[in-house]
């Protein structure tokens, strides 16, 4: 077990006065993760983490290996070898209810154009499919229909025995990048800048087998869709390469709200103010988002933004949360958020409420945030008036976890409203797990809790050996 000294965090690139990056004091008193375990088993980039149960997780990446770990001790439990190229998708695969053996299964897809079912209790390769015409980029399990889907250049429907039930025609050379399940036996597939709605038709007395029908194409995005997820029973959300965030109705597939990243140089701008681009055009991509009952937490370029679903606007942001692009965000308990970036930094944030200052106008657009100068005072007066008594929030940095030496890589696939694979895992009793391009997995531990556990074990050992005498 390593115990790391908390300093002021990673130094910003360039001179401090030139960087708006928020830093944290030396103590980091609100950061509980002060101990770490470095886990080594992979020989290439680690892209996936998936939780198996309350004490185990699996990792996978570009070396084609799946490793099963003990989240409490960091012990390597199993190494699963079967793929010859990098792993491109991974999901948990629950056993059949009728099965006597309730072993934990996972499903992995690879660039070698195979999909394998693994038994994570024994390490056994249960079954393998090798009939794919392209690399499978995403997997989705539809438990209610008891089928699973594979997305590549086409969309395939499979049963638990890995029999192909039906498939679409060739959709795109770029392939399906993400899949989610929505009501009415439908799924949404992200293909380039399009969303395609498919309906699964189960066999009936009058039909011979399964079918999959293309119901609708949604063309509202202007660039490739990078993120797709269910956020509640009413909505799903998409984010694109050019910073578009769209909230969709999950039943009729219409746009509920939309925030776009473009700047219109309107005449309302004060011409005497210098207009500056604070970020490069390619720094506005929505790489990832997570959510809770009220908000969507969005990684945009180097920043973090909190979009409130009810108010349909941004209520908090950190324009420069990291020195480089934020690749992944995840929710922690107690209104906390964790983010990682290309430079390997991992930071913990807390969402706090604050009273909006009357003198500060609130931007009305999602991405009216790149610092294009101040709006005209007269033009902003109505906005200022409306927001004068409004309650907004802030994202406060409470922890800077320094451990990875390279880009923290991620791939995230979503089924229903629960993320099943990602580069962050949170165990209530065992801490955080992160993976990276440095081939490492780091298990971050609550230092105070670990110290108490060590003391307890020491006293128990002394008592067993008869070396502990309690005074009455």
Short mmCIF file of C-alpha atoms in Angstrom, two decimals:
data_model
loop_
_atom_site.label_atom_id
_atom_site.label_comp_id
_atom_site.label_asym_id
_atom_site.label_seq_id
_atom_site.Cartn_x
_atom_site.Cartn_y
_atom_site.Cartn_z
CA UNK A 1 0.00 0.00 0.00
CA UNK A 2 1.35 3.37 -0.97
CA UNK A 3 0.43 6.49 0.89
CA UNK A 4 0.85 9.56 -1.27
CA UNK A 5 1.68 13.01 -0.03
CA UNK A 6 -1.00 15.50 -0.98
CA UNK A 7 0.55 18.59 -2.47
CA UNK A 8 -0.84 21.45 -4.40
CA UNK A 9 -1.72 19.18 -7.32
CA UNK A 10 -0.37 19.10 -10.83
CA UNK A 11 1.22 22.36 -11.98
CA UNK A 12 -0.69 24.09 -14.76
CA UNK A 13 0.96 24.19 -18.14
CA UNK A 14 2.83 27.44 -18.59
CA UNK A 15 2.97 30.25 -16.06
CA UNK A 16 0.39 30.19 -13.28
CA UNK A 17 -0.92 33.64 -14.08
CA UNK A 18 -1.60 32.60 -17.67
CA UNK A 19 -3.74 29.60 -16.76
CA UNK A 20 -7.29 29.83 -15.34
CA UNK A 21 -7.00 26.25 -14.05
CA UNK A 22 -8.35 25.96 -10.52
CA UNK A 23 -5.85 24.62 -8.01
CA UNK A 24 -6.25 23.27 -4.51
CA UNK A 25 -4.35 23.82 -1.28
CA UNK A 26 -1.72 21.49 0.08
CA UNK A 27 -3.94 19.89 2.71
CA UNK A 28 -6.87 18.69 0.56
CA UNK A 29 -8.83 18.20 3.76
CA UNK A 30 -12.02 17.20 1.93
CA UNK A 31 -10.32 14.54 -0.18
CA UNK A 32 -10.57 11.15 1.56
CA UNK A 33 -8.57 9.21 -1.08
CA UNK A 34 -5.07 9.55 0.35
CA UNK A 35 -3.82 6.00 -0.23
CA UNK A 36 -3.45 4.04 -3.42
CA UNK A 37 -2.69 0.59 -4.80
CA UNK A 38 -1.10 0.34 -8.25
CA UNK A 39 -2.29 -2.78 -10.09
CA UNK A 40 -0.16 -4.17 -12.94
CA UNK A 41 -1.26 -6.93 -15.30
CA UNK A 42 -1.89 -5.32 -18.69
CA UNK A 43 0.70 -4.69 -21.40
CA UNK A 44 -1.16 -1.98 -23.31
CA UNK A 45 -3.78 0.74 -22.84
CA UNK A 46 -6.51 -0.19 -20.33
CA UNK A 47 -9.82 1.18 -21.63
CA UNK A 48 -12.55 -0.64 -19.72
CA UNK A 49 -13.57 -1.32 -16.12
CA UNK A 50 -16.73 -3.21 -15.25
CA UNK A 51 -18.02 -4.03 -11.76
CA UNK A 52 -18.92 -7.68 -11.23
CA UNK A 53 -20.21 -7.58 -7.64
CA UNK A 54 -19.55 -5.83 -4.34
CA UNK A 55 -15.89 -6.84 -4.21
CA UNK A 56 -14.76 -7.74 -7.76
CA UNK A 57 -14.22 -5.91 -11.02
CA UNK A 58 -12.79 -6.73 -14.46
CA UNK A 59 -10.44 -4.69 -16.63
CA UNK A 60 -9.79 -4.91 -20.38
CA UNK A 61 -7.98 -3.00 -23.10
CA UNK A 62 -5.75 -3.05 -26.15
CA UNK A 63 -3.76 -6.15 -25.17
CA UNK A 64 -6.90 -8.29 -25.63
CA UNK A 65 -6.73 -9.58 -22.05
CA UNK A 66 -9.50 -9.49 -19.42
CA UNK A 67 -8.30 -9.44 -15.81
CA UNK A 68 -10.54 -10.03 -12.77
CA UNK A 69 -9.48 -8.21 -9.57
CA UNK A 70 -10.35 -8.14 -5.89
CA UNK A 71 -11.37 -4.53 -5.19
CA UNK A 72 -10.53 -4.76 -1.49
CA UNK A 73 -7.01 -6.14 -1.68
CA UNK A 74 -6.03 -5.41 -5.28
CA UNK A 75 -5.28 -9.11 -5.79
CA UNK A 76 -5.36 -10.42 -9.36
CA UNK A 77 -7.90 -13.25 -9.34
CA UNK A 78 -8.10 -14.38 -12.98
CA UNK A 79 -6.63 -13.62 -16.38
CA UNK A 80 -8.86 -14.41 -19.36
CA UNK A 81 -7.07 -14.99 -22.67
CA UNK A 82 -8.96 -15.59 -25.91
CA UNK A 83 -8.88 -12.46 -28.06
CA UNK A 84 -6.01 -11.81 -30.46
CA UNK A 85 -6.60 -8.05 -30.83
CA UNK A 86 -7.78 -5.15 -28.67
CA UNK A 87 -11.08 -5.37 -26.81
CA UNK A 88 -13.67 -2.91 -28.10
CA UNK A 89 -16.66 -3.50 -25.79
CA UNK A 90 -17.53 -5.30 -22.56
CA UNK A 91 -20.78 -5.81 -20.61
CA UNK A 92 -21.97 -7.98 -17.74
CA UNK A 93 -24.09 -10.93 -18.85
CA UNK A 94 -26.39 -12.27 -16.09
CA UNK A 95 -27.01 -16.00 -15.87
CA UNK A 96 -30.37 -17.44 -16.79
CA UNK A 97 -32.92 -17.49 -13.96
CA UNK A 98 -33.53 -21.19 -14.58
CA UNK A 99 -29.80 -21.99 -14.37
CA UNK A 100 -28.72 -23.80 -11.22
CA UNK A 101 -25.25 -22.26 -11.35
CA UNK A 102 -25.44 -18.49 -10.85
CA UNK A 103 -21.94 -17.72 -12.07
CA UNK A 104 -21.07 -14.16 -13.08
CA UNK A 105 -20.69 -13.90 -16.86
CA UNK A 106 -19.29 -11.12 -19.02
CA UNK A 107 -19.45 -10.54 -22.75
CA UNK A 108 -16.44 -9.09 -24.60
CA UNK A 109 -16.04 -7.93 -28.22
CA UNK A 110 -12.73 -7.45 -29.99
CA UNK A 111 -11.15 -5.98 -33.11
CA UNK A 112 -10.45 -9.61 -34.09
CA UNK A 113 -14.18 -9.72 -35.00
CA UNK A 114 -15.12 -12.15 -32.27
CA UNK A 115 -17.39 -12.01 -29.21
CA UNK A 116 -16.71 -14.24 -26.19
CA UNK A 117 -18.82 -15.15 -23.16
CA UNK A 118 -16.64 -15.63 -20.04
CA UNK A 119 -17.33 -17.19 -16.66
CA UNK A 120 -15.70 -14.78 -14.20
CA UNK A 121 -15.90 -17.27 -11.34
CA UNK A 122 -13.86 -19.96 -13.07
CA UNK A 123 -12.13 -18.09 -15.92
CA UNK A 124 -13.70 -20.51 -18.39
CA UNK A 125 -14.51 -19.43 -21.95
CA UNK A 126 -18.20 -20.37 -22.19
CA UNK A 127 -18.81 -19.65 -25.86
CA UNK A 128 -17.35 -17.76 -28.81
CA UNK A 129 -18.86 -16.19 -31.95
CA UNK A 130 -16.63 -15.53 -34.97
CA UNK A 131 -19.05 -14.75 -37.80
CA UNK A 132 -18.89 -10.94 -37.74
CA UNK A 133 -18.17 -9.01 -40.95
CA UNK A 134 -16.82 -5.98 -39.06
CA UNK A 135 -15.50 -5.03 -35.62
CA UNK A 136 -18.19 -4.92 -32.93
CA UNK A 137 -17.94 -1.47 -31.31
CA UNK A 138 -20.74 -1.74 -28.76
CA UNK A 139 -22.84 -4.30 -26.94
CA UNK A 140 -26.23 -4.00 -25.22
CA UNK A 141 -28.22 -6.45 -23.14
CA UNK A 142 -32.03 -6.26 -23.28
CA UNK A 143 -33.01 -8.30 -20.23
CA UNK A 144 -36.76 -7.90 -20.65
CA UNK A 145 -36.61 -9.50 -24.11
CA UNK A 146 -33.80 -11.85 -23.05
CA UNK A 147 -31.62 -10.93 -26.04
CA UNK A 148 -28.42 -8.98 -26.60
CA UNK A 149 -27.31 -6.70 -29.42
CA UNK A 150 -24.01 -6.15 -31.18
CA UNK A 151 -23.31 -2.95 -33.07
CA UNK A 152 -20.76 -2.60 -35.86
CA UNK A 153 -21.38 -1.83 -39.51
CA UNK A 154 -24.74 -3.48 -38.91
CA UNK A 155 -26.96 -4.25 -35.90
CA UNK A 156 -27.40 -7.88 -34.87
CA UNK A 157 -29.81 -9.49 -32.38
CA UNK A 158 -28.69 -12.62 -30.50
CA UNK A 159 -30.15 -14.96 -27.90
CA UNK A 160 -28.30 -16.24 -24.83
CA UNK A 161 -27.09 -19.30 -26.68
CA UNK A 162 -25.38 -16.91 -29.11
CA UNK A 163 -27.69 -17.83 -31.98
CA UNK A 164 -28.17 -14.98 -34.48
CA UNK A 165 -31.88 -14.09 -34.48
CA UNK A 166 -31.91 -11.26 -37.03
CA UNK A 167 -29.78 -8.39 -38.34
CA UNK A 168 -30.03 -5.15 -40.28
CA UNK A 169 -28.46 -4.45 -43.62
CA UNK A 170 -25.13 -2.59 -43.80
CA UNK A 171 -25.66 0.77 -42.07
CA UNK A 172 -22.36 2.64 -42.31
CA UNK A 173 -18.64 2.05 -42.78
CA UNK A 174 -18.01 4.06 -39.60
CA UNK A 175 -20.34 1.76 -37.69
CA UNK A 176 -22.58 2.11 -34.64
CA UNK A 177 -20.76 3.93 -31.85
CA UNK A 178 -23.36 3.56 -29.06
CA UNK A 179 -26.62 1.77 -28.26
CA UNK A 180 -29.36 2.27 -25.67
CA UNK A 181 -32.69 0.61 -25.01
CA UNK A 182 -35.87 2.71 -24.96
CA UNK A 183 -39.57 1.75 -24.45
CA UNK A 184 -41.80 -0.06 -26.94
CA UNK A 185 -39.16 -2.70 -27.76
CA UNK A 186 -37.01 -0.04 -29.40
CA UNK A 187 -33.31 0.80 -29.35
CA UNK A 188 -31.43 3.94 -30.36
CA UNK A 189 -28.21 3.59 -32.35
CA UNK A 190 -25.71 6.42 -32.86
CA UNK A 191 -24.28 6.22 -36.39
CA UNK A 192 -22.07 9.17 -37.27
CA UNK A 193 -24.18 12.28 -36.75
CA UNK A 194 -27.47 10.36 -37.04
CA UNK A 195 -29.64 8.61 -34.49
CA UNK A 196 -31.51 5.61 -35.85
CA UNK A 197 -34.52 4.17 -34.01
CA UNK A 198 -35.01 0.43 -34.45
CA UNK A 199 -37.92 -1.69 -33.22
CA UNK A 200 -37.44 -5.34 -32.29
CA UNK A 201 -40.32 -7.62 -33.29
CA UNK A 202 -40.50 -10.81 -31.22
CA UNK A 203 -41.87 -14.00 -32.81
CA UNK A 204 -45.60 -14.67 -32.52
CA UNK A 205 -47.86 -17.50 -33.56
CA UNK A 206 -48.13 -16.06 -37.06
CA UNK A 207 -44.44 -15.21 -37.55
CA UNK A 208 -41.45 -17.45 -38.04
CA UNK A 209 -38.87 -15.55 -36.03
CA UNK A 210 -37.42 -12.27 -34.83
CA UNK A 211 -37.22 -9.14 -36.95
CA UNK A 212 -35.67 -5.70 -36.56
CA UNK A 213 -37.27 -2.70 -38.27
CA UNK A 214 -35.88 0.76 -38.86
CA UNK A 215 -38.53 3.16 -37.53
CA UNK A 216 -37.02 6.65 -37.75
CA UNK A 217 -33.83 8.63 -38.41
CA UNK A 218 -33.11 11.72 -36.31
CA UNK A 219 -30.88 14.22 -38.11
CA UNK A 220 -30.73 17.10 -35.63
CA UNK A 221 -26.99 16.86 -34.90
CA UNK A 222 -24.52 18.71 -37.10
CA UNK A 223 -21.53 16.48 -36.35
CA UNK A 224 -20.64 13.01 -35.08
CA UNK A 225 -22.38 11.88 -31.90
CA UNK A 226 -19.85 11.00 -29.20
CA UNK A 227 -22.19 10.36 -26.22
CA UNK A 228 -25.59 8.70 -25.88
CA UNK A 229 -27.39 7.75 -22.66
CA UNK A 230 -30.74 7.35 -20.92
CA UNK A 231 -31.03 9.84 -18.08
CA UNK A 232 -34.48 8.97 -16.70
CA UNK A 233 -37.78 7.34 -17.67
CA UNK A 234 -38.74 10.33 -19.82
CA UNK A 235 -35.56 11.38 -21.63
CA UNK A 236 -32.34 10.34 -23.29
CA UNK A 237 -29.44 12.65 -24.10
CA UNK A 238 -26.87 12.95 -26.89
CA UNK A 239 -23.69 15.01 -27.22
CA UNK A 240 -21.69 15.71 -30.37
CA UNK A 241 -18.19 16.58 -31.56
CA UNK A 242 -19.10 20.25 -32.03
CA UNK A 243 -20.59 20.69 -28.57
CA UNK A 244 -24.29 20.08 -29.19
CA UNK A 245 -26.29 18.74 -26.25
CA UNK A 246 -29.80 17.49 -27.12
CA UNK A 247 -32.43 16.20 -24.68
CA UNK A 248 -34.87 13.83 -26.41
CA UNK A 249 -38.32 12.59 -25.43
CA UNK A 250 -37.94 8.86 -24.87
CA UNK A 251 -41.46 8.02 -26.15
CA UNK A 252 -42.00 10.16 -29.25
CA UNK A 253 -38.29 10.94 -29.98
CA UNK A 254 -38.83 14.69 -30.27
CA UNK A 255 -36.36 17.32 -29.03
CA UNK A 256 -37.20 18.50 -25.51
CA UNK A 257 -34.28 20.91 -25.19
CA UNK A 258 -31.18 21.76 -27.15
CA UNK A 259 -27.97 23.59 -26.35
CA UNK A 260 -25.57 24.23 -29.21
CA UNK A 261 -22.02 25.44 -29.27
CA UNK A 262 -21.94 28.18 -31.82
CA UNK A 263 -21.22 31.85 -31.47
CA UNK A 264 -23.23 34.46 -33.32
CA UNK A 265 -21.35 37.78 -33.34
CA UNK A 266 -24.49 39.84 -32.77
CA UNK A 267 -24.48 43.66 -32.76
CA UNK A 268 -25.21 43.56 -29.04
CA UNK A 269 -21.52 43.02 -28.35
CA UNK A 270 -19.58 46.00 -27.12
CA UNK A 271 -17.35 46.79 -30.10
CA UNK A 272 -14.74 48.35 -27.84
CA UNK A 273 -14.28 45.12 -25.93
CA UNK A 274 -11.62 42.75 -27.20
CA UNK A 275 -13.09 39.49 -28.45
CA UNK A 276 -10.97 36.50 -27.53
CA UNK A 277 -11.35 32.79 -28.16
CA UNK A 278 -10.52 31.08 -24.90
CA UNK A 279 -10.47 27.60 -26.35
CA UNK A 280 -9.52 26.04 -29.66
CA UNK A 281 -12.38 25.00 -31.98
CA UNK A 282 -11.54 21.33 -31.45
CA UNK A 283 -11.80 21.74 -27.68
CA UNK A 284 -15.60 21.90 -27.59
CA UNK A 285 -16.44 18.22 -28.08
CA UNK A 286 -18.81 16.58 -25.62
CA UNK A 287 -16.73 13.51 -24.86
CA UNK A 288 -18.89 12.15 -22.08
CA UNK A 289 -21.61 12.93 -19.55
CA UNK A 290 -23.19 11.44 -16.48
CA UNK A 291 -26.38 12.33 -14.66
CA UNK A 292 -28.59 12.17 -11.59
CA UNK A 293 -32.29 12.86 -11.03
CA UNK A 294 -31.89 16.61 -11.60
CA UNK A 295 -28.82 17.30 -13.71
CA UNK A 296 -26.64 16.18 -16.59
CA UNK A 297 -22.91 16.63 -15.87
CA UNK A 298 -21.17 17.29 -19.18
CA UNK A 299 -17.48 17.08 -20.17
CA UNK A 300 -16.97 19.76 -22.83
CA UNK A 301 -13.44 20.34 -24.05
CA UNK A 302 -11.37 21.08 -20.96
CA UNK A 303 -14.43 22.09 -18.93
CA UNK A 304 -17.26 20.68 -16.84
CA UNK A 305 -20.84 21.92 -17.09
CA UNK A 306 -23.92 21.10 -15.02
CA UNK A 307 -27.14 21.22 -17.06
CA UNK A 308 -30.38 21.21 -15.06
CA UNK A 309 -33.08 19.14 -16.75
CA UNK A 310 -36.02 21.02 -15.23
CA UNK A 311 -34.71 24.55 -15.77
CA UNK A 312 -33.18 23.57 -19.14
CA UNK A 313 -30.04 25.62 -18.60
CA UNK A 314 -26.55 25.40 -17.19
CA UNK A 315 -26.49 26.04 -13.45
CA UNK A 316 -22.76 25.59 -12.78
CA UNK A 317 -19.53 25.26 -14.71
CA UNK A 318 -15.76 25.09 -14.56
CA UNK A 319 -14.59 26.37 -17.94
CA UNK A 320 -11.09 24.99 -17.38
CA UNK A 321 -11.44 21.99 -15.12
CA UNK A 322 -8.29 20.34 -16.51
CA UNK A 323 -5.22 21.35 -18.51
CA UNK A 324 -6.36 19.10 -21.37
CA UNK A 325 -9.62 17.69 -22.72
CA UNK A 326 -11.87 16.02 -20.15
CA UNK A 327 -12.53 12.47 -21.32
CA UNK A 328 -14.81 11.10 -18.64
CA UNK A 329 -17.00 12.17 -15.74
CA UNK A 330 -18.78 10.08 -13.10
CA UNK A 331 -21.04 10.76 -10.13
CA UNK A 332 -19.96 10.08 -6.57
CA UNK A 333 -22.17 10.24 -3.45
CA UNK A 334 -22.85 13.53 -1.62
CA UNK A 335 -23.21 15.70 -4.76
CA UNK A 336 -19.64 14.96 -5.78
CA UNK A 337 -18.25 14.43 -9.26
CA UNK A 338 -15.01 12.90 -10.54
CA UNK A 339 -13.38 13.80 -13.86
CA UNK A 340 -10.31 12.72 -15.83
CA UNK A 341 -8.42 14.18 -18.77
CA UNK A 342 -5.94 13.41 -21.53
CA UNK A 343 -2.99 14.38 -19.34
CA UNK A 344 -3.81 11.67 -16.79
CA UNK A 345 -5.14 13.96 -14.07
CA UNK A 346 -8.10 12.83 -11.96
CA UNK A 347 -10.01 15.48 -10.01
CA UNK A 348 -12.92 15.43 -7.54
CA UNK A 349 -15.53 18.21 -7.50
CA UNK A 350 -18.46 19.11 -5.27
CA UNK A 351 -21.63 20.77 -6.51
CA UNK A 352 -22.59 23.55 -4.09
CA UNK A 353 -25.47 25.97 -4.11
CA UNK A 354 -24.78 29.68 -4.08
CA UNK A 355 -26.78 32.91 -4.31
CA UNK A 356 -26.50 34.52 -7.72
CA UNK A 357 -24.98 37.98 -7.55
CA UNK A 358 -27.25 40.66 -8.95
CA UNK A 359 -24.36 42.39 -10.67
CA UNK A 360 -23.39 39.34 -12.72
CA UNK A 361 -25.59 38.50 -15.73
CA UNK A 362 -26.03 34.79 -16.33
CA UNK A 363 -25.35 33.55 -19.89
CA UNK A 364 -28.56 32.31 -21.50
CA UNK A 365 -26.93 29.78 -23.80
CA UNK A 366 -25.22 26.54 -22.83
CA UNK A 367 -21.94 27.41 -24.45
CA UNK A 368 -21.96 31.20 -24.23
CA UNK A 369 -18.87 30.55 -22.21
CA UNK A 370 -15.82 30.76 -24.39
CA UNK A 371 -15.03 34.33 -23.38
CA UNK A 372 -16.03 36.24 -26.50
CA UNK A 373 -16.11 39.56 -24.65
CA UNK A 374 -18.81 41.09 -22.46
CA UNK A 375 -22.34 41.59 -23.63
CA UNK A 376 -23.69 45.09 -23.85
CA UNK A 377 -24.87 46.27 -20.42
CA UNK A 378 -28.19 47.55 -21.75
CA UNK A 379 -28.87 44.33 -23.66
CA UNK A 380 -28.07 42.18 -20.63
CA UNK A 381 -30.27 44.15 -18.24
CA UNK A 382 -33.39 41.91 -18.66
CA UNK A 383 -31.30 38.79 -18.07
CA UNK A 384 -29.77 40.38 -15.00
CA UNK A 385 -33.21 41.27 -13.69
CA UNK A 386 -34.56 37.74 -14.17
CA UNK A 387 -31.59 36.10 -12.48
CA UNK A 388 -31.23 38.58 -9.64
CA UNK A 389 -32.79 36.32 -7.03
CA UNK A 390 -32.13 32.99 -8.72
CA UNK A 391 -30.16 30.27 -6.96
CA UNK A 392 -27.28 28.89 -8.98
CA UNK A 393 -24.49 26.46 -8.12
CA UNK A 394 -20.74 26.15 -8.30
CA UNK A 395 -18.32 23.29 -8.89
CA UNK A 396 -15.64 23.40 -6.20
CA UNK A 397 -12.43 21.40 -6.48
CA UNK A 398 -11.96 19.22 -3.38
CA UNK A 399 -9.43 16.64 -4.56
CA UNK A 400 -6.59 16.15 -7.04
CA UNK A 401 -5.55 12.52 -7.47
CA UNK A 402 -2.03 12.28 -8.88
CA UNK A 403 -1.05 8.78 -9.94
CA UNK A 404 -1.45 8.12 -13.66
CA UNK A 405 1.36 9.29 -15.94
CA UNK A 406 -0.55 9.22 -19.21
CA UNK A 407 -3.93 9.77 -20.79
CA UNK A 408 -6.81 8.29 -18.83
CA UNK A 409 -8.55 6.31 -21.54
CA UNK A 410 -12.26 5.61 -21.62
CA UNK A 411 -14.95 3.80 -23.50
CA UNK A 412 -18.47 3.89 -22.09
CA UNK A 413 -21.51 1.95 -23.23
CA UNK A 414 -24.91 2.35 -21.67
CA UNK A 415 -27.78 -0.08 -21.30
CA UNK A 416 -31.12 1.25 -20.02
CA UNK A 417 -30.13 3.96 -17.56
CA UNK A 418 -27.17 2.23 -15.97
CA UNK A 419 -23.61 2.48 -17.18
CA UNK A 420 -22.03 -0.94 -17.26
CA UNK A 421 -18.50 -0.19 -18.40
CA UNK A 422 -16.33 2.86 -17.90
CA UNK A 423 -12.94 4.00 -16.71
CA UNK A 424 -14.17 4.86 -13.19
CA UNK A 425 -15.60 2.46 -10.68
CA UNK A 426 -16.84 3.40 -7.22
CA UNK A 427 -17.06 0.83 -4.43
CA UNK A 428 -18.72 2.11 -1.28
CA UNK A 429 -16.44 0.05 0.97
CA UNK A 430 -13.33 -0.24 -1.18
CA UNK A 431 -12.76 3.13 -2.85
CA UNK A 432 -12.27 4.27 -6.45
CA UNK A 433 -10.74 2.45 -9.41
CA UNK A 434 -9.22 4.20 -12.45
CA UNK A 435 -7.44 2.97 -15.59
CA UNK A 436 -5.18 4.68 -18.09
CA UNK A 437 -3.01 4.63 -21.20
CA UNK A 438 -0.01 4.01 -18.90
CA UNK A 439 -1.17 0.33 -18.70
CA UNK A 440 -1.94 0.77 -14.99
CA UNK A 441 -5.02 0.43 -12.82
CA UNK A 442 -5.08 2.44 -9.61
CA UNK A 443 -7.21 1.57 -6.61
CA UNK A 444 -7.70 4.76 -4.57
CA UNK A 445 -8.40 4.11 -0.89
CA UNK A 446 -9.94 6.17 1.89
CA UNK A 447 -6.83 6.77 4.03
CA UNK A 448 -8.68 7.25 7.31
CA UNK A 449 -10.77 4.13 6.84
CA UNK A 450 -7.75 2.03 5.83
CA UNK A 451 -5.83 3.23 8.90
CA UNK A 452 -8.72 2.20 11.14
CA UNK A 453 -8.92 -1.23 9.48
CA UNK A 454 -5.19 -1.81 9.96
CA UNK A 455 -5.43 -0.85 13.62
CA UNK A 456 -8.39 -3.17 14.10
CA UNK A 457 -6.54 -6.08 12.47
CA UNK A 458 -3.49 -5.40 14.64
CA UNK A 459 -5.52 -5.48 17.86
CA UNK A 460 -7.30 -8.66 16.72
CA UNK A 461 -3.96 -10.36 16.02
CA UNK A 462 -2.53 -9.28 19.37
CA UNK A 463 -5.61 -10.58 21.13
CA UNK A 464 -5.41 -13.93 19.32
CA UNK A 465 -1.75 -14.28 20.33
CA UNK A 466 -2.50 -13.39 23.93
CA UNK A 467 -0.31 -10.30 23.76
CA UNK A 468 -3.12 -7.88 24.47
CA UNK A 469 -4.03 -7.39 28.15
CA UNK A 470 -7.11 -5.38 28.85
CA UNK A 471 -7.19 -3.54 32.15
CA UNK A 472 -10.43 -3.91 34.05
#
